[in-house]
GROMACS .gro file of C-alpha atoms in nm:
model
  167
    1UNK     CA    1  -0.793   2.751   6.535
    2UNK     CA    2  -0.872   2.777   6.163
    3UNK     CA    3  -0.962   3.102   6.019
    4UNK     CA    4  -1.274   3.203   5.892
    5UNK     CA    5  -1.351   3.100   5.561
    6UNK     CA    6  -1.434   2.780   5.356
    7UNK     CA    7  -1.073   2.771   5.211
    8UNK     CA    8  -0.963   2.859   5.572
    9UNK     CA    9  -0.850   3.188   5.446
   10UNK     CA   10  -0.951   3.555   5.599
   11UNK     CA   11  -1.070   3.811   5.382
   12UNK     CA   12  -1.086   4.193   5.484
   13UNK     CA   13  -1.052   4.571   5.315
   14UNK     CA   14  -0.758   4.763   5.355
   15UNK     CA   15  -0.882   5.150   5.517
   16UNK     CA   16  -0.558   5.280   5.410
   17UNK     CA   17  -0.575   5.446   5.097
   18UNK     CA   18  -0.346   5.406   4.815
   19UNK     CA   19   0.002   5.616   4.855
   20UNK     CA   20   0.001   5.865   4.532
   21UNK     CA   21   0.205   6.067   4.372
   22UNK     CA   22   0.563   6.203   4.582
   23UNK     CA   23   0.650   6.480   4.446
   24UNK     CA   24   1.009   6.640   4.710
   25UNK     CA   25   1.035   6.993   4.785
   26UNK     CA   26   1.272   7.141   5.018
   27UNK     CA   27   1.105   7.250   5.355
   28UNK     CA   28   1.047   7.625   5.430
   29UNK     CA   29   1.238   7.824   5.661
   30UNK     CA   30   0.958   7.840   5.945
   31UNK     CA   31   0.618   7.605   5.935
   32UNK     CA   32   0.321   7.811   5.945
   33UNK     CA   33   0.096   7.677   6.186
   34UNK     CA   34  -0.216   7.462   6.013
   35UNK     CA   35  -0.497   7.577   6.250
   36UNK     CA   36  -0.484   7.790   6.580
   37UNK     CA   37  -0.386   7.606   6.892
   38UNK     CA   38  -0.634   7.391   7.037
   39UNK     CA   39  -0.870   7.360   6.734
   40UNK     CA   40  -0.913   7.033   6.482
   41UNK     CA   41  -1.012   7.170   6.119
   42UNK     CA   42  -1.204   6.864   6.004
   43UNK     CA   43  -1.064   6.646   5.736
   44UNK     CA   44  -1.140   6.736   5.344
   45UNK     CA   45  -1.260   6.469   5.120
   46UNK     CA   46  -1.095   6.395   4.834
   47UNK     CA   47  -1.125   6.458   4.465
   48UNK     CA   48  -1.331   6.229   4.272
   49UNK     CA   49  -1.416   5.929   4.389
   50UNK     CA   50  -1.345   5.720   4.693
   51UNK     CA   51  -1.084   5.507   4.669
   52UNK     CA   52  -1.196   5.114   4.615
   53UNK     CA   53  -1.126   4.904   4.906
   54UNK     CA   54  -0.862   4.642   4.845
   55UNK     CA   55  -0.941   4.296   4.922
   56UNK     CA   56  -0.699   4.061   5.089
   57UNK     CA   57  -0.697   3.718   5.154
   58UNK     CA   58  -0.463   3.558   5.410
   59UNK     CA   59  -0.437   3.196   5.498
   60UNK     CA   60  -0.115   3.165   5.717
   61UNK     CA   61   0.029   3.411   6.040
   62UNK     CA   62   0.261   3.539   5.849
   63UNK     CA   63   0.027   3.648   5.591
   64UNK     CA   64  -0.174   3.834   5.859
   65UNK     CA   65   0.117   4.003   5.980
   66UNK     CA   66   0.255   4.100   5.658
   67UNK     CA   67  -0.146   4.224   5.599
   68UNK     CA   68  -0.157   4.479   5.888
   69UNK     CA   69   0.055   4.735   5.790
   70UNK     CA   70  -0.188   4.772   5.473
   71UNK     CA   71  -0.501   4.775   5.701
   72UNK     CA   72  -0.381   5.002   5.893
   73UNK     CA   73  -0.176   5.239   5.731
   74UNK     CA   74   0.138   5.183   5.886
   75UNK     CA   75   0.372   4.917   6.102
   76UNK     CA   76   0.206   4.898   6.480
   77UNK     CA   77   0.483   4.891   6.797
   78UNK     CA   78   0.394   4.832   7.132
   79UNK     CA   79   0.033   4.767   7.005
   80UNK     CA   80  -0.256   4.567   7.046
   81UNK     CA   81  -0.446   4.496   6.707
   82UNK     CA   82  -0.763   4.372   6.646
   83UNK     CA   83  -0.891   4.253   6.314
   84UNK     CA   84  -1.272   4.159   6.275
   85UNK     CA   85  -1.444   3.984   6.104
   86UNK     CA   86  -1.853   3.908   6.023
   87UNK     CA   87  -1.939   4.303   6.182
   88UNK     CA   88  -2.200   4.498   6.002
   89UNK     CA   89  -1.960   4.745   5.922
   90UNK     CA   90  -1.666   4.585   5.925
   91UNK     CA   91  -1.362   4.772   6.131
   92UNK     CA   92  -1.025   4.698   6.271
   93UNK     CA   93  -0.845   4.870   6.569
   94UNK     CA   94  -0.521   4.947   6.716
   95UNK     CA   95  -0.462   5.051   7.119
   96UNK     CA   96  -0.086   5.087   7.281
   97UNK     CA   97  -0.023   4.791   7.411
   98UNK     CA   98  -0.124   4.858   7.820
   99UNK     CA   99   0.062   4.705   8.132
  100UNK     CA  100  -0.074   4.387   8.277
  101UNK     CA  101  -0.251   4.528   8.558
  102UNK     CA  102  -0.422   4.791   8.282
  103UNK     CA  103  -0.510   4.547   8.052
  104UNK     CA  104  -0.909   4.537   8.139
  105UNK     CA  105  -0.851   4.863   8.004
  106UNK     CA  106  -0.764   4.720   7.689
  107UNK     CA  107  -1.054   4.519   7.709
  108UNK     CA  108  -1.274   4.756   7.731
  109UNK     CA  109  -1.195   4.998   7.456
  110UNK     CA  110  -1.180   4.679   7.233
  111UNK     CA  111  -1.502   4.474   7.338
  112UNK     CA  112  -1.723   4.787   7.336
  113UNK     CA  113  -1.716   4.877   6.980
  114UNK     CA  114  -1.686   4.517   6.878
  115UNK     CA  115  -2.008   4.469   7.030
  116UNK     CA  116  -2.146   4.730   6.856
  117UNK     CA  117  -2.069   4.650   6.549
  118UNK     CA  118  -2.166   4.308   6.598
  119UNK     CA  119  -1.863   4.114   6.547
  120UNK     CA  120  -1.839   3.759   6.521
  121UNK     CA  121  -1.474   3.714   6.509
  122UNK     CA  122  -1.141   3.861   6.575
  123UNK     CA  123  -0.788   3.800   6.547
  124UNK     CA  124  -0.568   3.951   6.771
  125UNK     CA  125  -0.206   4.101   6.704
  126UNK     CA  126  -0.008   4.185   6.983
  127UNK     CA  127   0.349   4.372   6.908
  128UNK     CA  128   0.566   4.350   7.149
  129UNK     CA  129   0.914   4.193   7.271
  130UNK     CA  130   0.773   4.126   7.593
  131UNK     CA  131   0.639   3.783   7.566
  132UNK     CA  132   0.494   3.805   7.955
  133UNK     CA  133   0.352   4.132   7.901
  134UNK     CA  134   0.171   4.026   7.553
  135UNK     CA  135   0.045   3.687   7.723
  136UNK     CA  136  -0.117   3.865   8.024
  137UNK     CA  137  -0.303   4.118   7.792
  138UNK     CA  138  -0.357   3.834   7.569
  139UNK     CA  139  -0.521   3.626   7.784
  140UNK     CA  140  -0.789   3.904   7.956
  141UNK     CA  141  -0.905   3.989   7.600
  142UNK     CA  142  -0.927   3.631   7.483
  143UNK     CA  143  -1.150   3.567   7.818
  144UNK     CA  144  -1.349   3.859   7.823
  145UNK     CA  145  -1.428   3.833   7.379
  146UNK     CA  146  -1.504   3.430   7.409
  147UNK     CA  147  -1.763   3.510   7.763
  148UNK     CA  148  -1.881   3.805   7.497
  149UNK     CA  149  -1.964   3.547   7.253
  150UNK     CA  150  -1.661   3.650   6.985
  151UNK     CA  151  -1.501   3.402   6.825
  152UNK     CA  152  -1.120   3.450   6.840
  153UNK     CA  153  -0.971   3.288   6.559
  154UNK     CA  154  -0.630   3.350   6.644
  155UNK     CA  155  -0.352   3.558   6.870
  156UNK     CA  156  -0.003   3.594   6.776
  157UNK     CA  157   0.268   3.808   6.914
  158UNK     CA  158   0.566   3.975   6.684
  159UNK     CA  159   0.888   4.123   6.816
  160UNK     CA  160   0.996   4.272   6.493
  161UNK     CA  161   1.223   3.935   6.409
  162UNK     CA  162   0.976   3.637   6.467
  163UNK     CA  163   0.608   3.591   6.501
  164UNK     CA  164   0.443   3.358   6.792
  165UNK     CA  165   0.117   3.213   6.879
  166UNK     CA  166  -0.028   3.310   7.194
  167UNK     CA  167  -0.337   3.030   7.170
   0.00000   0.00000   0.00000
């Protein structure tokens, strides 16, 4: 499987924005609650303008590991990951990584937006030490994507040590 691109390199934009300025301050004595219980006060936009998305080009595994901790804001465990690739709006995803037997599941809540969104092609990340685990799940959504008509490019599974491909 080569990846997308005439170099045979992938290209997406990082959704996590850049970290700023840390300034430490010692915590207060008792946290005042941020909304009442039960409610969601929507987000606030920032300052300014948006930030730029950053471009990134991988050509090997380990560059797409090494890529999805700045796609995604932070370093997935026990996680299925899904980058795409030729959407309309291009996206990326991250479920917990389901048993076996709940891994049409998984399927599901990855296939549906991707149709949507009209992916071509997707690279899947599985993170987990449990190689039989990650090669069931892997397996139903490489099935299910390729009878969808999605392209996947690659699947790899990483333990935290060592990376390993699951196609």
């Amino acid at each position: 499987n080569v990846p997308p691109g005439a170099d045979g390199s992938v290209h997406f934009a990082s959704t996590a924005a850049s970290p700023g300025r840390v300034v430490p301050r010692a915590p207060s004595s008792v946290a005042a609650p941020s909304a009442p219980l039960g409610s969601v006060d929507p987000m606030t936009s920032p300052a300014g303008p948006a930030p730029r998305a950053t471009k990134l080009t991988t050509r090997t595994p380990e560059d797409v590991l090494a890529a999805v901790p700045v796609v995604l804001g932070f370093v997935p465990q026990d996680s299925v990951v899904m980058l795409t690739f030729g959407a309309r709006s291009a996206f990326h995803a991250r479920i917990d990584l389901p048993p076996p037997e709940q891994a049409g599941e998984a399927v599901e809540a990855l296939l549906e937006p991707a149709r949507r969104h009209r992916v071509r092609r997707v690279v899947f990340l599985l993170y987990t030490e449990d190689a039989r685990r990650a090669e069931r799940v892997c397996r139903a959504l490489v099935a299910a994507f390729e009878r969808a008509g999605v392209d996947v490019v690659e699947a790899l599974r990483a333990d935290g040590r060592r990376w390993f491909a699951l196609l």
